[in-house]
Tab-separated table of C-alpha atoms in Angstrom:
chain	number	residue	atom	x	y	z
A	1	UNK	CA	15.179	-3.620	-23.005
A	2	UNK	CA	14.772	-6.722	-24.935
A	3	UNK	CA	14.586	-8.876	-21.295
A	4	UNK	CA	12.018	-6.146	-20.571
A	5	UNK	CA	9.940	-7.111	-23.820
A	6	UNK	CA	10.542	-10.983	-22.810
A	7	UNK	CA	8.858	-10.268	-19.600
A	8	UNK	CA	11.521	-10.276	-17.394
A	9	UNK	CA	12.377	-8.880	-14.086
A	10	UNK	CA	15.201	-5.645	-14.519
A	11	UNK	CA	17.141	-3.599	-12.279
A	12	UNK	CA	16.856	0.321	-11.807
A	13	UNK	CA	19.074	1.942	-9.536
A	14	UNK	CA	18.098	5.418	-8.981
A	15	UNK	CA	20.359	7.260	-7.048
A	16	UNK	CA	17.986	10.845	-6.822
A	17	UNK	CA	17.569	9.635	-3.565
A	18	UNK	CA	19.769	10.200	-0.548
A	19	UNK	CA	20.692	6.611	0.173
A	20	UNK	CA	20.035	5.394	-3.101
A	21	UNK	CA	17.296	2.553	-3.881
A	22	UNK	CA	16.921	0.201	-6.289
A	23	UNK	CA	13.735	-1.110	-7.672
A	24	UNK	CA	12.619	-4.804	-9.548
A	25	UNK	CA	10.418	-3.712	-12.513
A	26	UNK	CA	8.879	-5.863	-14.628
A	27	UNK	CA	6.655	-4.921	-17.857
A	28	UNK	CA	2.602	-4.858	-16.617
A	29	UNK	CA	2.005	-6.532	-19.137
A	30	UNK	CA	3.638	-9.059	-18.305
A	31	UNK	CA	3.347	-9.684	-14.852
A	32	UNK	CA	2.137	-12.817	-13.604
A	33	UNK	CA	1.446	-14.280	-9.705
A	34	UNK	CA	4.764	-15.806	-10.109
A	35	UNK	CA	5.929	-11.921	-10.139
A	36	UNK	CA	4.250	-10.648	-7.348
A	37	UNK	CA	5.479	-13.065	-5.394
A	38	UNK	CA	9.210	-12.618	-6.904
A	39	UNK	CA	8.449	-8.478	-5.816
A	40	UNK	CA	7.502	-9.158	-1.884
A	41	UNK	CA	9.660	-12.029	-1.494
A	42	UNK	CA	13.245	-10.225	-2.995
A	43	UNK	CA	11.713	-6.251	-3.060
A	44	UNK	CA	9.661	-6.035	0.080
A	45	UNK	CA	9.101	-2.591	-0.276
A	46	UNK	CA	5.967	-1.371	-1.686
A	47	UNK	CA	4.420	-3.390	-4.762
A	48	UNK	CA	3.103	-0.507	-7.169
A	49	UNK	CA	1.963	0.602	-10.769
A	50	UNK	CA	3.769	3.147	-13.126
A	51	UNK	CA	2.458	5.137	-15.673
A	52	UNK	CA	2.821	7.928	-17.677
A	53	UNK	CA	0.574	11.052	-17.615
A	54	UNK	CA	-1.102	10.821	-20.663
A	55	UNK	CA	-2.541	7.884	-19.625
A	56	UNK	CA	-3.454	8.871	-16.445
A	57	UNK	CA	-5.399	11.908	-18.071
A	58	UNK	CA	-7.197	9.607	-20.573
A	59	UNK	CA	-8.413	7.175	-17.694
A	60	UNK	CA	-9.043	10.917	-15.297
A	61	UNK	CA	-6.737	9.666	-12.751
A	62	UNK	CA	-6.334	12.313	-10.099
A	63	UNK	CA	-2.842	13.188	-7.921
A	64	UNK	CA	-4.077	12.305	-4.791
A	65	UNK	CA	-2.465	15.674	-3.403
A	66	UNK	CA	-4.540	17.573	-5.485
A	67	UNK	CA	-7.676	15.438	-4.676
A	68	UNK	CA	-7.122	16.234	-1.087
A	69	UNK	CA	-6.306	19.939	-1.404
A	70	UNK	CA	-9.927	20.166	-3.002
A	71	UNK	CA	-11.630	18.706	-0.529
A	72	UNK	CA	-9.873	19.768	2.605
A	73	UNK	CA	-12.604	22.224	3.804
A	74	UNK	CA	-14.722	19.429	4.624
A	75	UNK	CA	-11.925	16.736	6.074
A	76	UNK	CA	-10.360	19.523	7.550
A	77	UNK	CA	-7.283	17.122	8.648
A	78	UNK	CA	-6.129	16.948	4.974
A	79	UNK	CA	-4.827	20.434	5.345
A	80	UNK	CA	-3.022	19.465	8.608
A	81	UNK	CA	-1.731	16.098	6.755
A	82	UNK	CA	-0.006	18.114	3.929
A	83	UNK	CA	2.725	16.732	2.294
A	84	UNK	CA	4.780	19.540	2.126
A	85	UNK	CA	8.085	18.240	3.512
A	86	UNK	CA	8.923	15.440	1.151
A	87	UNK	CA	12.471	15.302	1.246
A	88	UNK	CA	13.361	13.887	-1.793
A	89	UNK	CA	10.153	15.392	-4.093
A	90	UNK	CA	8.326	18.140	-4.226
A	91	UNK	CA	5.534	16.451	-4.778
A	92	UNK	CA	4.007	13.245	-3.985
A	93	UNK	CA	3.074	11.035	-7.692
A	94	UNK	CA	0.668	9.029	-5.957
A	95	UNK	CA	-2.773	8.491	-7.670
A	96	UNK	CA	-5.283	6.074	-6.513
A	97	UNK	CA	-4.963	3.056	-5.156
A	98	UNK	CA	-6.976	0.017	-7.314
A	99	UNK	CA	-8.000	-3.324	-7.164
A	100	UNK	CA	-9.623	-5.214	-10.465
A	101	UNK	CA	-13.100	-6.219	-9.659
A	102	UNK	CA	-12.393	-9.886	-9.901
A	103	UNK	CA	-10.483	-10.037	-7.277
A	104	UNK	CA	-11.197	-11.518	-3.713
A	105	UNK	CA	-9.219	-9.841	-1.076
A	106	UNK	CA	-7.307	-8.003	-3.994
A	107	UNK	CA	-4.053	-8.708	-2.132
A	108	UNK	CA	-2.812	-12.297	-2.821
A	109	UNK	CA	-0.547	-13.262	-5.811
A	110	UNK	CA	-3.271	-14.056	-7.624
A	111	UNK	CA	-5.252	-10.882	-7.051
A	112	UNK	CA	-2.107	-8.220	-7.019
A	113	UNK	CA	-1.305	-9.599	-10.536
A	114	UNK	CA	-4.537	-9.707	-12.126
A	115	UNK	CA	-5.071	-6.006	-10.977
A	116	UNK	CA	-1.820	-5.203	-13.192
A	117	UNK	CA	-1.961	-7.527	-15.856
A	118	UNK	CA	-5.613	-6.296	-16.197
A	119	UNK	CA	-4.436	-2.385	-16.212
A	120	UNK	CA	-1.848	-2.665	-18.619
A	121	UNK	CA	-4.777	-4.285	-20.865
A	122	UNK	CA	-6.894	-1.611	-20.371
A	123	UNK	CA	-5.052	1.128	-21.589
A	124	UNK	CA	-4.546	-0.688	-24.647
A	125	UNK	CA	-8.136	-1.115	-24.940
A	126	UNK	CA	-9.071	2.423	-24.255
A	127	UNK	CA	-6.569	3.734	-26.474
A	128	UNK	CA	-9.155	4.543	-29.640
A	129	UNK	CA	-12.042	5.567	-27.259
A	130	UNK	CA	-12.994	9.084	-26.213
A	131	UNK	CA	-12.448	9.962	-22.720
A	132	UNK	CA	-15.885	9.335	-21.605
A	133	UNK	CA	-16.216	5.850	-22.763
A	134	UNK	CA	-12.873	5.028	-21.589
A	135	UNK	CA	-13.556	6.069	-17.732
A	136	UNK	CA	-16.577	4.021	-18.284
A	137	UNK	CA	-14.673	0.834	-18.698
A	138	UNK	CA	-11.986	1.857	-16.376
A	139	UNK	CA	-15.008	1.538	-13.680
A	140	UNK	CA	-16.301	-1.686	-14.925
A	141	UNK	CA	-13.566	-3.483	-14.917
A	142	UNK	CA	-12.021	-2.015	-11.229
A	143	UNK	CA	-12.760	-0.250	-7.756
A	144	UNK	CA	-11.434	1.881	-5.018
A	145	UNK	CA	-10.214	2.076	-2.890
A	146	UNK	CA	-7.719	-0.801	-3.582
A	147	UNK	CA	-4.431	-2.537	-2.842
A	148	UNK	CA	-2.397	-1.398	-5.708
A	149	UNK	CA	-1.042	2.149	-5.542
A	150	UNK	CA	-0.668	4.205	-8.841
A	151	UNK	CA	2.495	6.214	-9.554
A	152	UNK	CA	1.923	8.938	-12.479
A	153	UNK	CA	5.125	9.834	-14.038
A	154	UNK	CA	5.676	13.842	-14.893
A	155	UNK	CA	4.356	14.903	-17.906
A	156	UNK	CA	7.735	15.377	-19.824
A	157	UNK	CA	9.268	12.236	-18.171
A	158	UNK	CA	12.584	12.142	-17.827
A	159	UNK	CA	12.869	15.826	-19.327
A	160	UNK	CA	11.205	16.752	-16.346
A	161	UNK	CA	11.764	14.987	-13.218
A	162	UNK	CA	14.411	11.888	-12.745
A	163	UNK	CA	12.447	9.859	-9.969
A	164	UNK	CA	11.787	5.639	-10.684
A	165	UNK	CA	8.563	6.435	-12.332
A	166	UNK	CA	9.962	8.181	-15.115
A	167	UNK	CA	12.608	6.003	-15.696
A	168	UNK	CA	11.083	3.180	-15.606
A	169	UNK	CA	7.851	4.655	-18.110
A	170	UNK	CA	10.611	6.439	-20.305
A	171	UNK	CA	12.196	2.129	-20.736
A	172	UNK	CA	8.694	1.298	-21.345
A	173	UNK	CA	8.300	3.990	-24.012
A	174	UNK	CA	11.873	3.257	-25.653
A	175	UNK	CA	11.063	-0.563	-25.559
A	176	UNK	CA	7.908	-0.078	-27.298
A	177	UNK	CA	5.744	-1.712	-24.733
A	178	UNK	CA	2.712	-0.453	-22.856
A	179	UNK	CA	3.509	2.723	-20.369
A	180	UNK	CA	2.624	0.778	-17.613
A	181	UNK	CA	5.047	-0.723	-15.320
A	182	UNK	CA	5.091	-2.732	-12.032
A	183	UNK	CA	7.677	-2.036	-9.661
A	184	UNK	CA	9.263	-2.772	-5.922
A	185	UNK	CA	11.906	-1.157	-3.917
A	186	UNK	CA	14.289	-3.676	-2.716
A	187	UNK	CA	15.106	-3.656	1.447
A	188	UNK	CA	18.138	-5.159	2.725
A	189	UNK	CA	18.946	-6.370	5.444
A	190	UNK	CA	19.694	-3.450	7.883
A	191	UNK	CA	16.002	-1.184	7.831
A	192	UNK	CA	17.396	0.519	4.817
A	193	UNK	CA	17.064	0.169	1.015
A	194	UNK	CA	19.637	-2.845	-0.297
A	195	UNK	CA	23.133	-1.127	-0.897
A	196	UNK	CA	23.851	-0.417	-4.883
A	197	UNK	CA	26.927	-3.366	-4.232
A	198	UNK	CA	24.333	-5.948	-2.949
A	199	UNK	CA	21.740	-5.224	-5.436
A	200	UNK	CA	24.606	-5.812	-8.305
A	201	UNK	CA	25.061	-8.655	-7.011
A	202	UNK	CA	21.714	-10.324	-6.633
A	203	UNK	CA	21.169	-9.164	-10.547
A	204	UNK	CA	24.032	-11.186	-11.526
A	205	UNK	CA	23.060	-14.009	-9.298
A	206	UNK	CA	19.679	-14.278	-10.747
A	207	UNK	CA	20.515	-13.262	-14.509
A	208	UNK	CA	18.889	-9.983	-14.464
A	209	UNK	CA	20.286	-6.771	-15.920
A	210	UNK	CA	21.012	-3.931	-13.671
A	211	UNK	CA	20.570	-0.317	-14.954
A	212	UNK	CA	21.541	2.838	-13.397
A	213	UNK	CA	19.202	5.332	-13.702
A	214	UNK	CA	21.937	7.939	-15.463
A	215	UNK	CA	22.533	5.697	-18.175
A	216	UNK	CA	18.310	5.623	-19.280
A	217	UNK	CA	18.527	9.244	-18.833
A	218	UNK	CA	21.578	9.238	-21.710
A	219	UNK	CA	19.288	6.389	-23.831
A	220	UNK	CA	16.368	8.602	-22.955
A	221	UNK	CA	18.276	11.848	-24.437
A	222	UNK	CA	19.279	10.306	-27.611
A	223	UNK	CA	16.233	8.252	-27.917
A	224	UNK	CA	13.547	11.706	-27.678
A	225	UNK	CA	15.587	13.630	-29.932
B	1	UNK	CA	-2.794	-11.319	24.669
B	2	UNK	CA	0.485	-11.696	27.472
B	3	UNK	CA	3.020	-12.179	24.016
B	4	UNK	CA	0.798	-8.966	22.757
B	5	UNK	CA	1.501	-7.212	26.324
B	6	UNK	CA	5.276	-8.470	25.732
B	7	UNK	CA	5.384	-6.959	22.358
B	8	UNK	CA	5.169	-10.479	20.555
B	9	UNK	CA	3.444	-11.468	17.095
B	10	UNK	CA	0.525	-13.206	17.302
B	11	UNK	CA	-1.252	-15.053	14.702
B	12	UNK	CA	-5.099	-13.998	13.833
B	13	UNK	CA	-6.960	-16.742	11.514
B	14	UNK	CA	-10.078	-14.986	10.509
B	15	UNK	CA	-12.762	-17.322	8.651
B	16	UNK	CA	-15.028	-14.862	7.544
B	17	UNK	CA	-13.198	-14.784	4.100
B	18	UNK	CA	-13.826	-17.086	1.744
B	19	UNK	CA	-10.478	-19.082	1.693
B	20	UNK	CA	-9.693	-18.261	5.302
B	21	UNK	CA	-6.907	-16.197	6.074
B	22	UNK	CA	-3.920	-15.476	8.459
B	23	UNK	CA	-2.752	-12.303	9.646
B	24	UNK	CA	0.999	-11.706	11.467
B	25	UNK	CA	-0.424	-9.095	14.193
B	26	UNK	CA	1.851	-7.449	16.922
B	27	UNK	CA	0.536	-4.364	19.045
B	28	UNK	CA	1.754	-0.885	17.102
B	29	UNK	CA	3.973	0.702	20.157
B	30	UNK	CA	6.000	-2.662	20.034
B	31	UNK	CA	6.715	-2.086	16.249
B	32	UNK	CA	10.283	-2.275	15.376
B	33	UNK	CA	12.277	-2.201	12.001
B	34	UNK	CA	12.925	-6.217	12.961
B	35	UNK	CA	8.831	-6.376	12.993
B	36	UNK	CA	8.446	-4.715	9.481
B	37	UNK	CA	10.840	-7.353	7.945
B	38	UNK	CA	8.943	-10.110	9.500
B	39	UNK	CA	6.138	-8.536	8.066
B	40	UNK	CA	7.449	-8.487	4.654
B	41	UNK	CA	9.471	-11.592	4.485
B	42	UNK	CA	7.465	-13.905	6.190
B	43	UNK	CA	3.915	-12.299	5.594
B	44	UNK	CA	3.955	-10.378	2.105
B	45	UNK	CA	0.968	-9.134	2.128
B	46	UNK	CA	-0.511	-5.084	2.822
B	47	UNK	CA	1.670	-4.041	5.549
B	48	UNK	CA	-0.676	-2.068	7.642
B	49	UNK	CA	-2.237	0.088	10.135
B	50	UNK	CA	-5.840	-0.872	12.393
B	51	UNK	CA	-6.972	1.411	14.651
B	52	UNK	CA	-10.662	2.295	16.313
B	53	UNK	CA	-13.592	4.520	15.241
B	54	UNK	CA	-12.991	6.424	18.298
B	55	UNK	CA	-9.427	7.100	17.721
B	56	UNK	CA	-10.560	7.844	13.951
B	57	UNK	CA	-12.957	10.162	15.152
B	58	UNK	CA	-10.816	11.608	17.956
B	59	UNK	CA	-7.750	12.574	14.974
B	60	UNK	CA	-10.946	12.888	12.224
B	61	UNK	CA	-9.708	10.191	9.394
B	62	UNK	CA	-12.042	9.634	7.013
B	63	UNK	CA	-12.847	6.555	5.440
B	64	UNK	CA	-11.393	6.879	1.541
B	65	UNK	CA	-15.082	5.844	0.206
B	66	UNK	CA	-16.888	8.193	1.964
B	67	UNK	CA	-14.373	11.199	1.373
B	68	UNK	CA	-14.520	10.095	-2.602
B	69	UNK	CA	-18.308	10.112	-2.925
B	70	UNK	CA	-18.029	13.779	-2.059
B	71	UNK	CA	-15.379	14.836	-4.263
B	72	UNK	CA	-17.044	12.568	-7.283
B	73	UNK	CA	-18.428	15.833	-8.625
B	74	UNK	CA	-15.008	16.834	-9.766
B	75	UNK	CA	-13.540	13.638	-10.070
B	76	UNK	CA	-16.086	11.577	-11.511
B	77	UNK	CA	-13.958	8.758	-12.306
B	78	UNK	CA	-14.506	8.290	-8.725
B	79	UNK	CA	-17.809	7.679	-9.228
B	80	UNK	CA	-17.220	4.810	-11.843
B	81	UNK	CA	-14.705	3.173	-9.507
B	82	UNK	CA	-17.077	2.990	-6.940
B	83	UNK	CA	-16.671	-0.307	-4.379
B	84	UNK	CA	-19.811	-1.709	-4.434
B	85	UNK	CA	-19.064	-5.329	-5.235
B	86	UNK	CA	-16.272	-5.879	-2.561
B	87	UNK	CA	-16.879	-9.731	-2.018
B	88	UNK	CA	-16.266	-10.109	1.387
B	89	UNK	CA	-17.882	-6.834	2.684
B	90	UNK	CA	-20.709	-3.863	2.584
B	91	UNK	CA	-17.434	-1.243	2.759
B	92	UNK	CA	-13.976	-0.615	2.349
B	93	UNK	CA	-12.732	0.490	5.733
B	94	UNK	CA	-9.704	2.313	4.055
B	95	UNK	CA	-8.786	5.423	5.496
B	96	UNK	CA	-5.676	7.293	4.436
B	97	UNK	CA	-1.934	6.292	3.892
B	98	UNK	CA	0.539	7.772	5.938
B	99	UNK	CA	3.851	8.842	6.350
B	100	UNK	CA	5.540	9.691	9.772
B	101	UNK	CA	7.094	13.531	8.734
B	102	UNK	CA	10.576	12.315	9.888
B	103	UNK	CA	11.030	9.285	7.349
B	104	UNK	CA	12.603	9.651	4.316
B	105	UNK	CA	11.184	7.831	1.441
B	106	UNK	CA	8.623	5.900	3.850
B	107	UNK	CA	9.106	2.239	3.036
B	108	UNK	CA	12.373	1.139	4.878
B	109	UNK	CA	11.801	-0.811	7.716
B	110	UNK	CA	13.293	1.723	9.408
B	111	UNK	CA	10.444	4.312	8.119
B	112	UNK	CA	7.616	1.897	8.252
B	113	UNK	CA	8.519	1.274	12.247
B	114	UNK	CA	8.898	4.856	13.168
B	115	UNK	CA	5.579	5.571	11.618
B	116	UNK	CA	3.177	3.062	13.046
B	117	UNK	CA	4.919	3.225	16.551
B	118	UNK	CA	4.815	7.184	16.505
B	119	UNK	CA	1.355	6.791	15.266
B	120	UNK	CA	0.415	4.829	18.298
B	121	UNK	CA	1.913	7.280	20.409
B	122	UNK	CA	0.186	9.775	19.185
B	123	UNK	CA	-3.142	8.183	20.482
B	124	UNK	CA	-1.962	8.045	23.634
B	125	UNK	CA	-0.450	11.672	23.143
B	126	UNK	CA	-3.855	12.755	21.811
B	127	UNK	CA	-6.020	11.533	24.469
B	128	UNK	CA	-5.984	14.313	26.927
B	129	UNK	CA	-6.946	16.949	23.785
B	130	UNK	CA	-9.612	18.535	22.439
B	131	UNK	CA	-10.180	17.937	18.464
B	132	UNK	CA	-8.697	20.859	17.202
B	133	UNK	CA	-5.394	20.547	19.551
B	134	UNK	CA	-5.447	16.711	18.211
B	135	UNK	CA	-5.869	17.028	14.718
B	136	UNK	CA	-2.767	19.903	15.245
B	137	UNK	CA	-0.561	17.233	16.687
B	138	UNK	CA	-1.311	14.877	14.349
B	139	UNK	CA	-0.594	17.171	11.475
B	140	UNK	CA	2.562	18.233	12.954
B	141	UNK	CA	4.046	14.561	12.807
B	142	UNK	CA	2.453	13.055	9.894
B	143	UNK	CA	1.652	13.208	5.742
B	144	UNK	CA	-0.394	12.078	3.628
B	145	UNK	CA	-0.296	10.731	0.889
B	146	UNK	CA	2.206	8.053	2.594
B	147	UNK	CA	2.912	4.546	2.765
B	148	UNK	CA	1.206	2.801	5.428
B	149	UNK	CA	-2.397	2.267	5.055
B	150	UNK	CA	-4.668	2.795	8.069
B	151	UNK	CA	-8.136	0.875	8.362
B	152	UNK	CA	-10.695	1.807	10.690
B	153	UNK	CA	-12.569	-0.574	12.622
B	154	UNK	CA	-16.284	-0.764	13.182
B	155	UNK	CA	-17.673	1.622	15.917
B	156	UNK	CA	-19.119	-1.195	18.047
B	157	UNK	CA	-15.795	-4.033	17.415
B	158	UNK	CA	-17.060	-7.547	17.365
B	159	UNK	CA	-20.837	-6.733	18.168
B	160	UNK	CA	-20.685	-4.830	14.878
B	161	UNK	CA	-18.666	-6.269	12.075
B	162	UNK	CA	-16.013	-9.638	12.043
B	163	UNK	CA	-13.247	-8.242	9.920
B	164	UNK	CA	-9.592	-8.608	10.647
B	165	UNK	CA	-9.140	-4.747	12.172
B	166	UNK	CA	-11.993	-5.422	14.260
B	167	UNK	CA	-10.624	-8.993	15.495
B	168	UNK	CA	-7.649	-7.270	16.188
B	169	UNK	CA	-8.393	-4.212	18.337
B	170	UNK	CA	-10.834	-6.019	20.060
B	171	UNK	CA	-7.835	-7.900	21.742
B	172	UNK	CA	-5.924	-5.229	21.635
B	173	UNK	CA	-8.581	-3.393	24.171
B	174	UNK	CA	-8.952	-6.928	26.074
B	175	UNK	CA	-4.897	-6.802	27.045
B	176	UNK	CA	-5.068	-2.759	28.075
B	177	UNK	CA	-2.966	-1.806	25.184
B	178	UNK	CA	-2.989	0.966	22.868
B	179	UNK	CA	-5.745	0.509	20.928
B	180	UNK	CA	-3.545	0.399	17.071
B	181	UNK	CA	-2.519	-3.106	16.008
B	182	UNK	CA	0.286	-3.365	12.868
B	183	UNK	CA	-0.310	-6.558	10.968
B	184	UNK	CA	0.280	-8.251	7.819
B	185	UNK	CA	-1.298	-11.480	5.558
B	186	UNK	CA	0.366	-14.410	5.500
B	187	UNK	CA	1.149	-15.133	1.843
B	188	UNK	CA	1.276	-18.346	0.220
B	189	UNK	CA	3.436	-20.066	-2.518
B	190	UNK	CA	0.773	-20.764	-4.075
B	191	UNK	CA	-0.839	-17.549	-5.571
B	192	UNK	CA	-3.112	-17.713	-2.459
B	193	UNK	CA	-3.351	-16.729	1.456
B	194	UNK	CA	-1.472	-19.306	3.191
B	195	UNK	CA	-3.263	-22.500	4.142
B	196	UNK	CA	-4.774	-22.319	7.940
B	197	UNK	CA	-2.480	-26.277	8.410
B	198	UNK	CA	1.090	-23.906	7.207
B	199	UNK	CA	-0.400	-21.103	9.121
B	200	UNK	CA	-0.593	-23.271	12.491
B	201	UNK	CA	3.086	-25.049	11.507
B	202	UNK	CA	4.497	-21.285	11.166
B	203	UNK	CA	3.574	-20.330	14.596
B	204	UNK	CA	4.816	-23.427	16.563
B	205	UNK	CA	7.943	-23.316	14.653
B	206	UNK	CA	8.406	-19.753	15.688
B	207	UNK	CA	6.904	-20.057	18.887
B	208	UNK	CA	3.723	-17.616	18.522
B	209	UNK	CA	0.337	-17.891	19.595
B	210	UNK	CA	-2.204	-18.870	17.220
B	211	UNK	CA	-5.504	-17.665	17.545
B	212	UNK	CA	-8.657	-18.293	15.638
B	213	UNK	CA	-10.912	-15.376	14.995
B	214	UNK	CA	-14.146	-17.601	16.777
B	215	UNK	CA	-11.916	-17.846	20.173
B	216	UNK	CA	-11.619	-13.627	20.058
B	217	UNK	CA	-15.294	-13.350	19.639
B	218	UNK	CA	-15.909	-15.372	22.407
B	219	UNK	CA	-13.521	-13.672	24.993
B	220	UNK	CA	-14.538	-10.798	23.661
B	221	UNK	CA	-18.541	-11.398	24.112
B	222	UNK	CA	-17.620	-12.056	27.844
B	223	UNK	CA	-15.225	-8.870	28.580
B	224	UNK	CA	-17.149	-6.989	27.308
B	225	UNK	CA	-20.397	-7.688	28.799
């Protein structure tokens, strides 16, 4: 936790999933064009925002599946589209996808990192306003649609669901730093997710610590008590 | 448009944005888990989906702003978010993200393949049907939320609007293929899109065509005539 308070890069290996994955993550904070680029260059997988429910109901930030579900009288093909059948979830966490309104294309380094950097700062600003003032400088400062996808963790985190975005929001909470995180899956070599082995070792090549999601669930356990 | 036919990359430079930019393009049925780390290692930008109004219409996809200025009632943070100061454009031609139903967590290379090829199959498959039949089909094989983004192209290509998804299946119309294209922004080390001079050094020292958005209007202003 103290590399992730230093604003560096750390492992999560979350092995909810069938294959197992593991994911860079890097305080939002924190992140910087030199990070994006670190994320698509050694991740490749998708390049996305974490954070925790409370902050996505200050800032009104729908569940896309729920958007969809209320709507899908008039686009009937969201009903056909259902995600239903998500083998790993029950339910899909994705919210919105953003870009900050300073951005160009909103996809470069430059424009992927100011998105985060700039969302991370925003919750801290909106923080001490009410929740109608604080959606009112949510939308000046970005738009959507956008080119950064928002994950919102479950409600009771980790005493709720185990996927990345509750670990990695439930490190965030224990290392005191803003609930947002920034996150990539990391693809080997083969069309699947990097093996648990291979992802050890590219942690120790590059310095970075390598956590399995079990052991933040223990932290998490003692920590919430 | 014969390395499209053969299931090659090409390279699309399209000037209309400000800094200029390069997109890795290769025709959607061709797609392959070996194209999706191409993608991602030597493009790094939105990995992603084009496809035609027609074929939007034909499988009804909405575009995203459209479907969330009619849902801003009851989400009105939608209405504070509103894209109305994209740079580059009068629209976002985001539709929705998508998941083929048979992937697992939808950003291997394995998943991202079998989605956009099955997705251009399912054009083809689609053809022949009447709306409701289509929308059926498509429903049976695909989610949403997902992981691969799908823009929409202007209804009349080229004569329209000069965008990237327009560049891209107005060639893909010119060579008789499946009107989808997969493609992918050439990244940078700088923060920034990568230089048109790298762009052109890329493709000759991979041996792929590099075309210049200008060139596809003109072939395209005499095919289609």
């Amino acid at each position: 936790m103290a590399d992730l308070r230093k604003g560096k890069f750390i492992l999560i290996y979350d092995d909810e999933k069938r294959e197992g994955e593991t994911d860079l993550v890097i305080a939002s904070e924190f992140v910087t064009p030199e990070s994006i680029k670190t994320m698509r260059k050694d991740g490749g997988g998708l390049i996305f925002l974490m954070i925790s429910k409370e902050v996505a109901n200050k800032l009104k930030l729908p569940f896309l599946a729920d958007m969809y579900s209320h709507i899908n009288n008039k686009y009937p093909i969201l009903k056909e589209l259902v995600p239903n059948d998500i083998p790993y979830d029950s339910k899909s966490s994705f919210s919105l996808y953003i870009n900050h309104r300073k951005t160009f294309t909103g996809i470069t380094d430059i424009d992927r990192s100011l998105t985060m950097k700039k969302f991370a700062e925003l919750i801290k600003k909106t923080e001490k306003l009410n929740d109608g003032q604080a959606i009112k400088k949510f939308g000046s400062e970005f738009r959507s649609p956008g080119h950064i996808p928002i994950c919102v963790g479950a409600e009771k985190l980790l005493d709720e669901r185990k996927g990345h975005t509750e670990l990695v929001i439930s490190i965030m909470k224990m290392a005191n730093l803003i609930p947002a995180g920034s996150g990539c899956e990391i693809m080997g070599d083969n069309g699947k997710a990097l093996s648990k082995d291979k992802a050890k070792e590219y942690a120790d090549k590059n310095g970075l610590v390598f956590l399995e999601g079990k052991a933040i669930i223990e932290a998490w356990k003692k920590w919430s008590k």
